[in-house]
PDB file of C-alpha atoms in Angstrom:
ATOM      1  CA  MET A 141       0.000   0.000   0.000  1.00  0.00           C
ATOM      2  CA  ASP A 142       1.436   3.395  -0.974  1.00  0.00           C
ATOM      3  CA  ASP A 143       2.155   6.006   1.638  1.00  0.00           C
ATOM      4  CA  GLY A 144      -0.607   8.184   0.199  1.00  0.00           C
ATOM      5  CA  SER A 145      -3.199   5.563   0.989  1.00  0.00           C
ATOM      6  CA  ALA A 146      -2.698   6.091   4.694  1.00  0.00           C
ATOM      7  CA  GLN A 147      -4.447   9.417   4.462  1.00  0.00           C
ATOM      8  CA  GLN A 148      -7.681   8.056   2.975  1.00  0.00           C
ATOM      9  CA  PRO A 149     -10.524   8.666   3.348  1.00  0.00           C
ATOM     10  CA  GLN A 150     -10.959  12.340   4.090  1.00  0.00           C
ATOM     11  CA  ARG A 151     -14.196  14.228   4.386  1.00  0.00           C
ATOM     12  CA  ARG A 152     -15.499  15.029   0.943  1.00  0.00           C
ATOM     13  CA  GLY A 153     -17.072  18.260  -0.140  1.00  0.00           C
ATOM     14  CA  LYS A 154     -20.554  18.234  -1.540  1.00  0.00           C
ATOM     15  CA  GLN A 155     -19.143  18.143  -5.081  1.00  0.00           C
ATOM     16  CA  ASP A 156     -16.655  15.337  -4.462  1.00  0.00           C
ATOM     17  CA  ARG A 157     -18.415  12.879  -6.741  1.00  0.00           C
ATOM     18  CA  SER A 158     -18.451  12.232 -10.441  1.00  0.00           C
ATOM     19  CA  SER A 159     -20.624  14.264 -12.794  1.00  0.00           C
ATOM     20  CA  ALA A 160     -21.245  17.090 -10.318  1.00  0.00           C
ATOM     21  CA  GLY A 161     -20.300  19.774 -12.829  1.00  0.00           C
ATOM     22  CA  ASP A 162     -21.961  21.055 -15.978  1.00  0.00           C
ATOM     23  CA  PRO A 163     -22.452  17.948 -18.168  1.00  0.00           C
ATOM     24  CA  VAL A 164     -21.817  19.659 -21.497  1.00  0.00           C
ATOM     25  CA  ARG A 165     -18.623  21.410 -20.400  1.00  0.00           C
ATOM     26  CA  THR A 166     -17.437  18.246 -18.659  1.00  0.00           C
ATOM     27  CA  LEU A 167     -17.934  16.152 -21.795  1.00  0.00           C
ATOM     28  CA  GLU A 168     -16.147  18.780 -23.889  1.00  0.00           C
ATOM     29  CA  LEU A 169     -13.168  18.555 -21.559  1.00  0.00           C
ATOM     30  CA  LEU A 170     -13.218  14.751 -21.314  1.00  0.00           C
ATOM     31  CA  TRP A 171     -13.181  14.374 -25.085  1.00  0.00           C
ATOM     32  CA  ARG A 172     -11.002  17.476 -25.601  1.00  0.00           C
ATOM     33  CA  ILE A 173     -13.565  19.176 -27.794  1.00  0.00           C
ATOM     34  CA  SER A 174     -12.410  22.736 -28.423  1.00  0.00           C
ATOM     35  CA  SER A 175     -14.969  25.448 -27.813  1.00  0.00           C
ATOM     36  CA  GLY A 176     -13.164  27.772 -30.191  1.00  0.00           C
ATOM     37  CA  PRO A 177      -9.735  29.156 -31.012  1.00  0.00           C
ATOM     38  CA  ALA A 178      -7.607  30.189 -28.044  1.00  0.00           C
ATOM     39  CA  ARG A 179      -7.246  33.938 -27.562  1.00  0.00           C
ATOM     40  CA  GLY A 180      -4.882  36.081 -25.574  1.00  0.00           C
ATOM     41  CA  PRO A 181      -1.268  35.370 -24.591  1.00  0.00           C
ATOM     42  CA  LYS A 182       0.321  31.959 -25.047  1.00  0.00           C
ATOM     43  CA  GLN A 183      -0.869  29.581 -22.342  1.00  0.00           C
ATOM     44  CA  ARG A 184       1.663  28.392 -19.774  1.00  0.00           C
ATOM     45  CA  SER A 185       0.009  25.050 -19.085  1.00  0.00           C
ATOM     46  CA  SER A 186      -2.677  22.688 -20.398  1.00  0.00           C
ATOM     47  CA  VAL A 187      -5.705  20.665 -19.319  1.00  0.00           C
ATOM     48  CA  ASP A 188      -3.525  17.535 -19.248  1.00  0.00           C
ATOM     49  CA  ALA A 189      -0.969  19.207 -16.969  1.00  0.00           C
ATOM     50  CA  VAL A 190      -3.686  20.374 -14.567  1.00  0.00           C
ATOM     51  CA  VAL A 191      -5.177  16.866 -14.406  1.00  0.00           C
ATOM     52  CA  ALA A 192      -1.784  15.220 -13.874  1.00  0.00           C
ATOM     53  CA  ALA A 193      -0.931  17.638 -11.057  1.00  0.00           C
ATOM     54  CA  ALA A 194      -4.303  17.036  -9.410  1.00  0.00           C
ATOM     55  CA  ILE A 195      -3.816  13.260  -9.492  1.00  0.00           C
ATOM     56  CA  GLU A 196      -0.348  13.565  -7.961  1.00  0.00           C
ATOM     57  CA  LEU A 197      -1.784  15.738  -5.201  1.00  0.00           C
ATOM     58  CA  ALA A 198      -4.694  13.364  -4.471  1.00  0.00           C
ATOM     59  CA  ASP A 199      -2.397  10.316  -4.494  1.00  0.00           C
ATOM     60  CA  ALA A 200       0.002  11.911  -2.023  1.00  0.00           C
ATOM     61  CA  GLU A 201      -2.329  13.809   0.301  1.00  0.00           C
ATOM     62  CA  GLY A 202      -5.855  12.488  -0.259  1.00  0.00           C
ATOM     63  CA  ILE A 203      -8.876  13.949  -1.979  1.00  0.00           C
ATOM     64  CA  GLY A 204      -9.482  16.295   0.951  1.00  0.00           C
ATOM     65  CA  ALA A 205      -6.287  18.178   0.039  1.00  0.00           C
ATOM     66  CA  LEU A 206      -7.405  18.699  -3.545  1.00  0.00           C
ATOM     67  CA  THR A 207      -8.359  22.303  -4.256  1.00  0.00           C
ATOM     68  CA  MET A 208      -7.965  24.431  -7.349  1.00  0.00           C
ATOM     69  CA  ARG A 209      -5.578  26.644  -5.381  1.00  0.00           C
ATOM     70  CA  ALA A 210      -3.408  23.652  -4.405  1.00  0.00           C
ATOM     71  CA  VAL A 211      -3.247  22.491  -8.024  1.00  0.00           C
ATOM     72  CA  ALA A 212      -2.361  26.003  -9.147  1.00  0.00           C
ATOM     73  CA  THR A 213       0.450  26.186  -6.593  1.00  0.00           C
ATOM     74  CA  LYS A 214       1.813  22.846  -7.766  1.00  0.00           C
ATOM     75  CA  LEU A 215       1.909  24.122 -11.341  1.00  0.00           C
ATOM     76  CA  GLY A 216       3.255  27.555 -10.447  1.00  0.00           C
ATOM     77  CA  LEU A 217       0.069  29.260 -11.644  1.00  0.00           C
ATOM     78  CA  THR A 218      -2.403  31.611 -10.057  1.00  0.00           C
ATOM     79  CA  PRO A 219      -5.764  30.070  -9.115  1.00  0.00           C
ATOM     80  CA  MET A 220      -7.498  32.253 -11.693  1.00  0.00           C
ATOM     81  CA  ALA A 221      -5.158  30.988 -14.399  1.00  0.00           C
ATOM     82  CA  THR A 222      -6.023  27.388 -13.483  1.00  0.00           C
ATOM     83  CA  TYR A 223      -9.705  28.098 -14.089  1.00  0.00           C
ATOM     84  CA  THR A 224      -8.922  28.907 -17.723  1.00  0.00           C
ATOM     85  CA  TYR A 225      -8.137  25.215 -18.236  1.00  0.00           C
ATOM     86  CA  VAL A 226     -10.723  23.555 -15.975  1.00  0.00           C
ATOM     87  CA  PRO A 227     -13.770  25.498 -14.735  1.00  0.00           C
ATOM     88  CA  GLY A 228     -13.880  23.947 -11.264  1.00  0.00           C
ATOM     89  CA  LYS A 229     -13.175  21.049  -8.953  1.00  0.00           C
ATOM     90  CA  ALA A 230     -16.278  19.119 -10.029  1.00  0.00           C
ATOM     91  CA  GLU A 231     -15.112  18.925 -13.648  1.00  0.00           C
ATOM     92  CA  LEU A 232     -11.535  18.289 -12.526  1.00  0.00           C
ATOM     93  CA  LEU A 233     -12.564  15.183 -10.574  1.00  0.00           C
ATOM     94  CA  ASP A 234     -14.181  13.686 -13.686  1.00  0.00           C
ATOM     95  CA  LEU A 235     -11.034  14.376 -15.699  1.00  0.00           C
ATOM     96  CA  MET A 236      -8.897  12.773 -12.994  1.00  0.00           C
ATOM     97  CA  VAL A 237     -10.991   9.608 -12.807  1.00  0.00           C
ATOM     98  CA  ASP A 238     -11.105   9.280 -16.579  1.00  0.00           C
ATOM     99  CA  LYS A 239      -7.325   9.649 -16.866  1.00  0.00           C
ATOM    100  CA  VAL A 240      -6.795   6.990 -14.191  1.00  0.00           C
ATOM    101  CA  TYR A 241      -9.186   4.686 -16.056  1.00  0.00           C
ATOM    102  CA  ARG A 242      -7.480   5.394 -19.373  1.00  0.00           C
ATOM    103  CA  GLU A 243      -4.068   4.433 -17.953  1.00  0.00           C
ATOM    104  CA  MET A 244      -5.173   1.086 -16.479  1.00  0.00           C
ATOM    105  CA  ASP A 245      -3.668  -2.123 -17.834  1.00  0.00           C
ATOM    106  CA  ARG A 246      -5.916  -3.966 -20.296  1.00  0.00           C
ATOM    107  CA  PRO A 247      -4.582  -7.537 -20.561  1.00  0.00           C
ATOM    108  CA  ASP A 248      -5.771  -9.678 -23.453  1.00  0.00           C
ATOM    109  CA  LEU A 249      -8.743 -11.740 -22.241  1.00  0.00           C
ATOM    110  CA  SER A 250      -9.608 -13.510 -25.469  1.00  0.00           C
ATOM    111  CA  ASP A 251      -8.076 -16.942 -24.832  1.00  0.00           C
ATOM    112  CA  LEU A 252      -8.773 -17.196 -21.095  1.00  0.00           C
ATOM    113  CA  PRO A 253     -11.478 -19.250 -19.352  1.00  0.00           C
ATOM    114  CA  TRP A 254     -14.201 -17.023 -17.940  1.00  0.00           C
ATOM    115  CA  ARG A 255     -13.020 -17.338 -14.333  1.00  0.00           C
ATOM    116  CA  ASP A 256      -9.533 -16.189 -15.310  1.00  0.00           C
ATOM    117  CA  ARG A 257     -11.022 -13.301 -17.264  1.00  0.00           C
ATOM    118  CA  VAL A 258     -13.038 -12.090 -14.277  1.00  0.00           C
ATOM    119  CA  ASN A 259     -10.068 -12.614 -11.971  1.00  0.00           C
ATOM    120  CA  THR A 260      -7.937 -10.479 -14.282  1.00  0.00           C
ATOM    121  CA  ILE A 261     -10.507  -7.682 -14.264  1.00  0.00           C
ATOM    122  CA  ALA A 262     -10.682  -7.790 -10.471  1.00  0.00           C
ATOM    123  CA  MET A 263      -6.887  -7.786 -10.183  1.00  0.00           C
ATOM    124  CA  THR A 264      -6.397  -4.762 -12.461  1.00  0.00           C
ATOM    125  CA  ASN A 265      -9.029  -2.770 -10.567  1.00  0.00           C
ATOM    126  CA  ARG A 266      -7.491  -3.656  -7.226  1.00  0.00           C
ATOM    127  CA  ALA A 267      -4.093  -2.507  -8.524  1.00  0.00           C
ATOM    128  CA  MET A 268      -5.609   0.768  -9.720  1.00  0.00           C
ATOM    129  CA  LEU A 269      -7.231   1.432  -6.329  1.00  0.00           C
ATOM    130  CA  THR A 270      -3.925   0.685  -4.591  1.00  0.00           C
ATOM    131  CA  ARG A 271      -2.161   3.258  -6.769  1.00  0.00           C
ATOM    132  CA  HIS A 272      -4.974   5.808  -6.459  1.00  0.00           C
ATOM    133  CA  PRO A 273      -6.794   5.174  -3.137  1.00  0.00           C
ATOM    134  CA  TRP A 274      -8.987   8.273  -3.437  1.00  0.00           C
ATOM    135  CA  VAL A 275     -10.861   6.673  -6.342  1.00  0.00           C
ATOM    136  CA  ALA A 276     -12.328   4.092  -3.938  1.00  0.00           C
ATOM    137  CA  TYR A 277     -14.151   6.865  -2.071  1.00  0.00           C
ATOM    138  CA  LEU A 278     -15.356   8.899  -5.035  1.00  0.00           C
ATOM    139  CA  PRO A 279     -18.992   8.080  -5.866  1.00  0.00           C
ATOM    140  CA  THR A 280     -19.349   7.269  -9.574  1.00  0.00           C
ATOM    141  CA  THR A 281     -23.030   6.387  -9.848  1.00  0.00           C
ATOM    142  CA  ARG A 282     -22.962   8.907 -12.698  1.00  0.00           C
ATOM    143  CA  PRO A 283     -19.707   7.792 -14.264  1.00  0.00           C
ATOM    144  CA  PRO A 284     -17.495  10.255 -16.135  1.00  0.00           C
ATOM    145  CA  LEU A 285     -18.382   9.397 -19.729  1.00  0.00           C
ATOM    146  CA  GLY A 286     -14.968  10.047 -21.219  1.00  0.00           C
ATOM    147  CA  PRO A 287     -12.636   7.925 -23.353  1.00  0.00           C
ATOM    148  CA  GLY A 288     -11.065   6.296 -20.301  1.00  0.00           C
ATOM    149  CA  MET A 289     -14.419   5.195 -18.909  1.00  0.00           C
ATOM    150  CA  ALA A 290     -15.558   3.977 -22.338  1.00  0.00           C
ATOM    151  CA  ALA A 291     -12.400   1.908 -22.856  1.00  0.00           C
ATOM    152  CA  LYS A 292     -12.528   0.468 -19.326  1.00  0.00           C
ATOM    153  CA  TYR A 293     -16.191  -0.501 -19.547  1.00  0.00           C
ATOM    154  CA  ASP A 294     -15.884  -2.083 -22.991  1.00  0.00           C
ATOM    155  CA  HIS A 295     -12.778  -4.052 -22.012  1.00  0.00           C
ATOM    156  CA  GLU A 296     -14.211  -5.336 -18.730  1.00  0.00           C
ATOM    157  CA  LEU A 297     -17.494  -6.430 -20.268  1.00  0.00           C
ATOM    158  CA  ARG A 298     -15.472  -8.763 -22.498  1.00  0.00           C
ATOM    159  CA  ALA A 299     -14.906 -10.922 -19.421  1.00  0.00           C
ATOM    160  CA  PHE A 300     -18.600 -11.865 -19.650  1.00  0.00           C
ATOM    161  CA  ASP A 301     -19.072 -11.795 -23.411  1.00  0.00           C
ATOM    162  CA  GLY A 302     -20.005 -15.025 -25.179  1.00  0.00           C
ATOM    163  CA  LEU A 303     -21.215 -16.741 -22.004  1.00  0.00           C
ATOM    164  CA  GLY A 304     -24.899 -16.693 -22.885  1.00  0.00           C
ATOM    165  CA  LEU A 305     -25.733 -13.772 -20.615  1.00  0.00           C
ATOM    166  CA  ASP A 306     -28.043 -11.020 -21.802  1.00  0.00           C
ATOM    167  CA  ASP A 307     -26.720  -7.465 -21.865  1.00  0.00           C
ATOM    168  CA  VAL A 308     -28.397  -6.365 -18.636  1.00  0.00           C
ATOM    169  CA  THR A 309     -26.985  -9.391 -16.796  1.00  0.00           C
ATOM    170  CA  MET A 310     -23.513  -8.737 -18.208  1.00  0.00           C
ATOM    171  CA  ASP A 311     -23.649  -5.185 -16.884  1.00  0.00           C
ATOM    172  CA  ALA A 312     -24.927  -6.366 -13.483  1.00  0.00           C
ATOM    173  CA  SER A 313     -22.240  -9.056 -13.250  1.00  0.00           C
ATOM    174  CA  LEU A 314     -19.500  -6.508 -13.864  1.00  0.00           C
ATOM    175  CA  THR A 315     -21.008  -4.165 -11.266  1.00  0.00           C
ATOM    176  CA  TYR A 316     -21.092  -7.059  -8.784  1.00  0.00           C
ATOM    177  CA  VAL A 317     -17.393  -7.823  -9.254  1.00  0.00           C
ATOM    178  CA  LEU A 318     -16.252  -4.202  -9.122  1.00  0.00           C
ATOM    179  CA  GLY A 319     -18.365  -3.542  -6.037  1.00  0.00           C
ATOM    180  CA  PHE A 320     -16.613  -6.376  -4.218  1.00  0.00           C
ATOM    181  CA  VAL A 321     -13.153  -5.151  -5.238  1.00  0.00           C
ATOM    182  CA  THR A 322     -13.907  -1.595  -4.129  1.00  0.00           C
ATOM    183  CA  SER A 323     -15.279  -2.671  -0.755  1.00  0.00           C
ATOM    184  CA  VAL A 324     -12.175  -4.726   0.048  1.00  0.00           C
ATOM    185  CA  ALA A 325      -9.920  -1.909  -1.164  1.00  0.00           C
ATOM    186  CA  ARG A 326     -11.632   0.555   1.160  1.00  0.00           C
ATOM    187  CA  ILE A 327     -11.071  -1.635   4.213  1.00  0.00           C
ATOM    188  CA  ALA A 328      -7.408  -2.082   3.273  1.00  0.00           C
ATOM    189  CA  ILE A 329      -7.024   1.686   2.897  1.00  0.00           C
ATOM    190  CA  ASP A 330      -8.794   2.324   6.208  1.00  0.00           C
ATOM    191  CA  THR A 331      -6.524  -0.198   7.928  1.00  0.00           C
ATOM    192  CA  ALA A 332      -3.418   1.561   6.617  1.00  0.00           C
ATOM    193  CA  ARG A 333      -4.846   4.932   7.639  1.00  0.00           C
ATOM    194  CA  ALA A 334      -5.571   3.710  11.168  1.00  0.00           C
ATOM    195  CA  ALA A 335      -1.990   2.481  11.523  1.00  0.00           C
ATOM    196  CA  ALA A 336      -0.630   5.809  10.287  1.00  0.00           C
ATOM    197  CA  ASP A 337      -2.955   7.926  12.454  1.00  0.00           C
ATOM    198  CA  SER A 338      -2.223   5.963  15.624  1.00  0.00           C
ATOM    199  CA  ALA A 339       1.501   5.508  14.900  1.00  0.00           C
ATOM    200  CA  MET A 340       0.996   1.861  15.883  1.00  0.00           C
ATOM    201  CA  THR A 341       0.809  -1.336  13.908  1.00  0.00           C
ATOM    202  CA  ASP A 342      -2.236  -3.556  14.422  1.00  0.00           C
ATOM    203  CA  HIS A 343      -0.083  -5.880  16.516  1.00  0.00           C
ATOM    204  CA  GLN A 344       1.055  -2.994  18.745  1.00  0.00           C
ATOM    205  CA  TRP A 345      -2.507  -1.712  19.093  1.00  0.00           C
ATOM    206  CA  TRP A 346      -3.799  -5.107  20.234  1.00  0.00           C
ATOM    207  CA  GLU A 347      -0.889  -5.527  22.643  1.00  0.00           C
ATOM    208  CA  ARG A 348      -1.750  -2.202  24.248  1.00  0.00           C
ATOM    209  CA  ALA A 349      -5.472  -3.006  24.459  1.00  0.00           C
ATOM    210  CA  ALA A 350      -5.019  -6.606  25.645  1.00  0.00           C
ATOM    211  CA  PRO A 351      -4.668  -6.010  29.432  1.00  0.00           C
ATOM    212  CA  LEU A 352      -7.896  -4.017  29.661  1.00  0.00           C
ATOM    213  CA  LEU A 353      -9.740  -6.370  27.311  1.00  0.00           C
ATOM    214  CA  ALA A 354      -8.760  -9.266  29.559  1.00  0.00           C
ATOM    215  CA  GLN A 355     -10.571  -7.518  32.417  1.00  0.00           C
ATOM    216  CA  VAL A 356     -13.800  -6.618  30.607  1.00  0.00           C
ATOM    217  CA  PHE A 357     -14.235  -9.326  27.973  1.00  0.00           C
ATOM    218  CA  ASP A 358     -15.660 -12.645  29.183  1.00  0.00           C
ATOM    219  CA  PRO A 359     -14.948 -15.443  26.665  1.00  0.00           C
ATOM    220  CA  GLN A 360     -17.467 -17.653  28.454  1.00  0.00           C
ATOM    221  CA  GLN A 361     -20.230 -15.195  27.559  1.00  0.00           C
ATOM    222  CA  TYR A 362     -19.171 -14.958  23.913  1.00  0.00           C
ATOM    223  CA  PRO A 363     -17.606 -18.381  23.305  1.00  0.00           C
ATOM    224  CA  VAL A 364     -17.907 -18.563  19.510  1.00  0.00           C
ATOM    225  CA  GLY A 365     -16.720 -15.003  18.974  1.00  0.00           C
ATOM    226  CA  ALA A 366     -13.831 -15.460  21.377  1.00  0.00           C
ATOM    227  CA  ARG A 367     -12.711 -18.691  19.721  1.00  0.00           C
ATOM    228  CA  VAL A 368     -13.045 -17.554  16.115  1.00  0.00           C
ATOM    229  CA  GLY A 369     -11.686 -14.079  16.739  1.00  0.00           C
ATOM    230  CA  SER A 370      -8.635 -15.436  18.491  1.00  0.00           C
ATOM    231  CA  THR A 371      -7.939 -18.010  15.791  1.00  0.00           C
ATOM    232  CA  ALA A 372      -8.383 -15.543  12.951  1.00  0.00           C
ATOM    233  CA  GLY A 373      -6.304 -12.912  14.730  1.00  0.00           C
ATOM    234  CA  GLN A 374      -3.444 -15.354  15.186  1.00  0.00           C
ATOM    235  CA  ALA A 375      -3.679 -16.450  11.544  1.00  0.00           C
ATOM    236  CA  HIS A 376      -3.634 -12.886  10.210  1.00  0.00           C
ATOM    237  CA  GLY A 377      -1.504 -11.225  12.859  1.00  0.00           C
ATOM    238  CA  ALA A 378      -4.291  -8.629  13.016  1.00  0.00           C
ATOM    239  CA  ALA A 379      -8.056  -8.339  13.090  1.00  0.00           C
ATOM    240  CA  TYR A 380      -8.137  -8.086   9.296  1.00  0.00           C
ATOM    241  CA  ASN A 381      -5.963  -9.214   6.404  1.00  0.00           C
ATOM    242  CA  ALA A 382      -6.761  -7.499   3.106  1.00  0.00           C
ATOM    243  CA  ASP A 383      -5.091 -10.130   0.916  1.00  0.00           C
ATOM    244  CA  HIS A 384      -6.957 -12.984   2.590  1.00  0.00           C
ATOM    245  CA  ALA A 385     -10.262 -11.108   2.433  1.00  0.00           C
ATOM    246  CA  TYR A 386      -9.724 -10.418  -1.269  1.00  0.00           C
ATOM    247  CA  GLU A 387      -8.752 -13.977  -2.199  1.00  0.00           C
ATOM    248  CA  PHE A 388     -11.488 -15.589  -0.112  1.00  0.00           C
ATOM    249  CA  GLY A 389     -14.166 -13.160  -1.248  1.00  0.00           C
ATOM    250  CA  LEU A 390     -13.278 -13.264  -4.930  1.00  0.00           C
ATOM    251  CA  ALA A 391     -13.489 -17.059  -4.896  1.00  0.00           C
ATOM    252  CA  ARG A 392     -17.028 -16.767  -3.481  1.00  0.00           C
ATOM    253  CA  VAL A 393     -17.907 -14.124  -6.096  1.00  0.00           C
ATOM    254  CA  LEU A 394     -16.727 -16.458  -8.843  1.00  0.00           C
ATOM    255  CA  ASP A 395     -18.666 -19.362  -7.337  1.00  0.00           C
ATOM    256  CA  GLY A 396     -21.788 -17.214  -7.321  1.00  0.00           C
ATOM    257  CA  LEU A 397     -21.306 -16.215 -10.954  1.00  0.00           C
ATOM    258  CA  ALA A 398     -20.732 -19.866 -11.838  1.00  0.00           C
ATOM    259  CA  GLN A 399     -24.293 -20.613 -10.745  1.00  0.00           C
ATOM    260  CA  LEU A 400     -25.453 -18.028 -13.230  1.00  0.00           C
ATOM    261  CA  ILE A 401     -23.087 -18.862 -16.088  1.00  0.00           C
ATOM    262  CA  GLU A 402     -22.464 -22.616 -15.967  1.00  0.00           C
ATOM    263  CA  ASN A 403     -26.073 -23.606 -15.271  1.00  0.00           C
ATOM    264  CA  ARG A 404     -27.448 -21.833 -18.328  1.00  0.00           C
TER     265      ARG A 404
END
């Protein structure tokens, strides 16, 4: 987990979600549609440079640190100059997400069994969320409809193509897989953040809490929880292990999809 992930999540502003800006202007920016010839002095930066700087800032400090002023400072511009490239934070977030999506790996899925295809899609999304933890906390129920989103969606649907599923079920199956990956990623990010905020590892935290827990927690009253919690904690060295949760959960996701796919 990168160092930047330890600072996720942070409180979002009311516009910290996808498609919160003007839809027409956002689409123009996503697809780089010019609204007319540039006028005035030669520009010192570009939309791409603003987006790249914003992603670097969010990766390092979290989405809560992302402001137009902070991006301007990073680029050596005035805030007003930054607005000549991107009209506001809402549009900037869509551009950031779309760029991250555009840069994701897209391994060839054509010759793989369906389980391996879905596993590959899950793996590439998990890697993306590890590199850019802020994406896991950015609501995208209205996805940024740019070239990155289009390429990602088309590629990932290919994991379910040719399996006899109708289009609505293909879309739902992809949503199911990505929802699982995002949920596990969030817990992993939160775990790293807790360790950073407390300046203690999970093991150190439990060692500190153990004497008082021994006084107040009665294993006879909660026998199943005490037994299972102790066994799992010893196995993971903590209350939670992101890798184990991912591997175990993805296997169950694939088993569930198998009921849908292999029984048709």
